Amino acid sequence: IFVNSDCPSAAFFNNSSAAKLTAPCLQSVGGIQYAADALNIPTSCISDGASAYNYPPDNIVFPNIVCPSGESQSGSTLNPGTYTSGNKFPPSGVTSLSPGVYCVENDFVVNGGESLVGSNVIIIMKDGDVSFNGGATINLSGPSGAQSETNPYAGLFMYMPMENQGTISLNGNSGSGFTGSVLAPSANISIDGTGDAGLHGQI
């Protein structure tokens, strides 16, 4: 975990009494605050006072993914495409996503009591916010395997381009889980916990 903020008191703050954050290392430009037992990170690899990076970082190569055209639904399953209609994504009654790329130009919302599953999917939030609410059952994962010429975006689950300064709130019930990286350099991101499966990836 690298925190680029120079906030002196709480550039990084974790005060959970139940959930524990596991990572190999934690570095911050500004201050670090955490409660006892709130982190599962070696104390030898927790440090503040790091040098700040330019924002956005000069060395980031952003994805250049071609959005599929059209919108297509088969029963309760949604197919890859570019979704602009309706007031939210996915449409009402959809419970699964077929493998592929989904370009979204409105809010991505899964409410409590709803369910959504999909593997080998990439969500590109061209516009709008992401809200996965508590009580929802959500299991989504990006392309698996190693990166290669034929699988260049392996491990990428969600991409919110720099020009989308929206919000991402990931929550769910005890059966929810997310696998893959969330690349959202301008977003306000909130991870509220997802139970046993959790989030396996980078943010």
mmCIF file of N, CA, C and O in Angstrom, residues 97-100 117-121 139-143:
data_model
loop_
_atom_site.group_PDB
_atom_site.id
_atom_site.type_symbol
_atom_site.label_atom_id
_atom_site.label_comp_id
_atom_site.label_asym_id
_atom_site.label_seq_id
_atom_site.Cartn_x
_atom_site.Cartn_y
_atom_site.Cartn_z
ATOM 1 N N LEU A 97 -23.323 -11.900 -15.514
ATOM 2 C CA LEU A 97 -22.647 -11.260 -16.638
ATOM 3 C C LEU A 97 -21.833 -12.310 -17.382
ATOM 4 O O LEU A 97 -21.054 -13.044 -16.771
ATOM 5 N N SER A 98 -22.005 -12.363 -18.695
ATOM 6 C CA SER A 98 -21.177 -13.249 -19.508
ATOM 7 C C SER A 98 -19.751 -12.704 -19.565
ATOM 8 O O SER A 98 -19.529 -11.497 -19.413
ATOM 9 N N PRO A 99 -18.747 -13.560 -19.799
ATOM 10 C CA PRO A 99 -17.366 -13.074 -19.898
ATOM 11 C C PRO A 99 -17.211 -12.030 -21.000
ATOM 12 O O PRO A 99 -17.832 -12.133 -22.069
ATOM 13 N N GLY A 100 -16.400 -11.005 -20.731
ATOM 14 C CA GLY A 100 -16.144 -9.977 -21.733
ATOM 15 C C GLY A 100 -16.062 -8.591 -21.129
ATOM 16 O O GLY A 100 -15.999 -8.418 -19.904
ATOM 17 N N VAL A 117 -23.336 -12.239 -10.497
ATOM 18 C CA VAL A 117 -22.125 -13.041 -10.621
ATOM 19 C C VAL A 117 -21.561 -12.868 -12.026
ATOM 20 O O VAL A 117 -22.296 -12.603 -12.977
ATOM 21 N N GLY A 118 -20.249 -13.021 -12.145
ATOM 22 C CA GLY A 118 -19.601 -12.944 -13.446
ATOM 23 C C GLY A 118 -18.117 -13.192 -13.308
ATOM 24 O O GLY A 118 -17.483 -12.670 -12.390
ATOM 25 N N SER A 119 -17.557 -14.009 -14.186
ATOM 26 C CA SER A 119 -16.119 -14.264 -14.177
ATOM 27 C C SER A 119 -15.534 -13.877 -15.529
ATOM 28 O O SER A 119 -16.233 -13.888 -16.548
ATOM 29 N N ASN A 120 -14.255 -13.515 -15.516
ATOM 30 C CA ASN A 120 -13.562 -13.059 -16.727
ATOM 31 C C ASN A 120 -14.264 -11.848 -17.343
ATOM 32 O O ASN A 120 -14.476 -11.791 -18.555
ATOM 33 N N VAL A 121 -14.650 -10.904 -16.484
ATOM 34 C CA VAL A 121 -15.302 -9.683 -16.958
ATOM 35 C C VAL A 121 -14.428 -8.477 -16.633
ATOM 36 O O VAL A 121 -13.698 -8.455 -15.643
ATOM 37 N N ASN A 139 -20.410 -11.662 -6.772
ATOM 38 C CA ASN A 139 -19.157 -12.367 -7.008
ATOM 39 C C ASN A 139 -18.703 -12.059 -8.430
ATOM 40 O O ASN A 139 -19.264 -12.571 -9.394
ATOM 41 N N LEU A 140 -17.695 -11.208 -8.540
ATOM 42 C CA LEU A 140 -17.197 -10.767 -9.836
ATOM 43 C C LEU A 140 -15.680 -10.903 -9.880
ATOM 44 O O LEU A 140 -14.995 -10.660 -8.875
ATOM 45 N N SER A 141 -15.160 -11.282 -11.043
ATOM 46 C CA SER A 141 -13.715 -11.425 -11.192
ATOM 47 C C SER A 141 -13.293 -11.042 -12.596
ATOM 48 O O SER A 141 -14.029 -11.240 -13.570
ATOM 49 N N GLY A 142 -12.095 -10.476 -12.701
ATOM 50 C CA GLY A 142 -11.522 -10.118 -13.982
ATOM 51 C C GLY A 142 -10.906 -11.317 -14.666
ATOM 52 O O GLY A 142 -10.946 -12.441 -14.149
ATOM 53 N N PRO A 143 -10.326 -11.097 -15.845
ATOM 54 C CA PRO A 143 -9.695 -12.201 -16.584
ATOM 55 C C PRO A 143 -8.610 -12.867 -15.749
ATOM 56 O O PRO A 143 -7.784 -12.196 -15.134
#
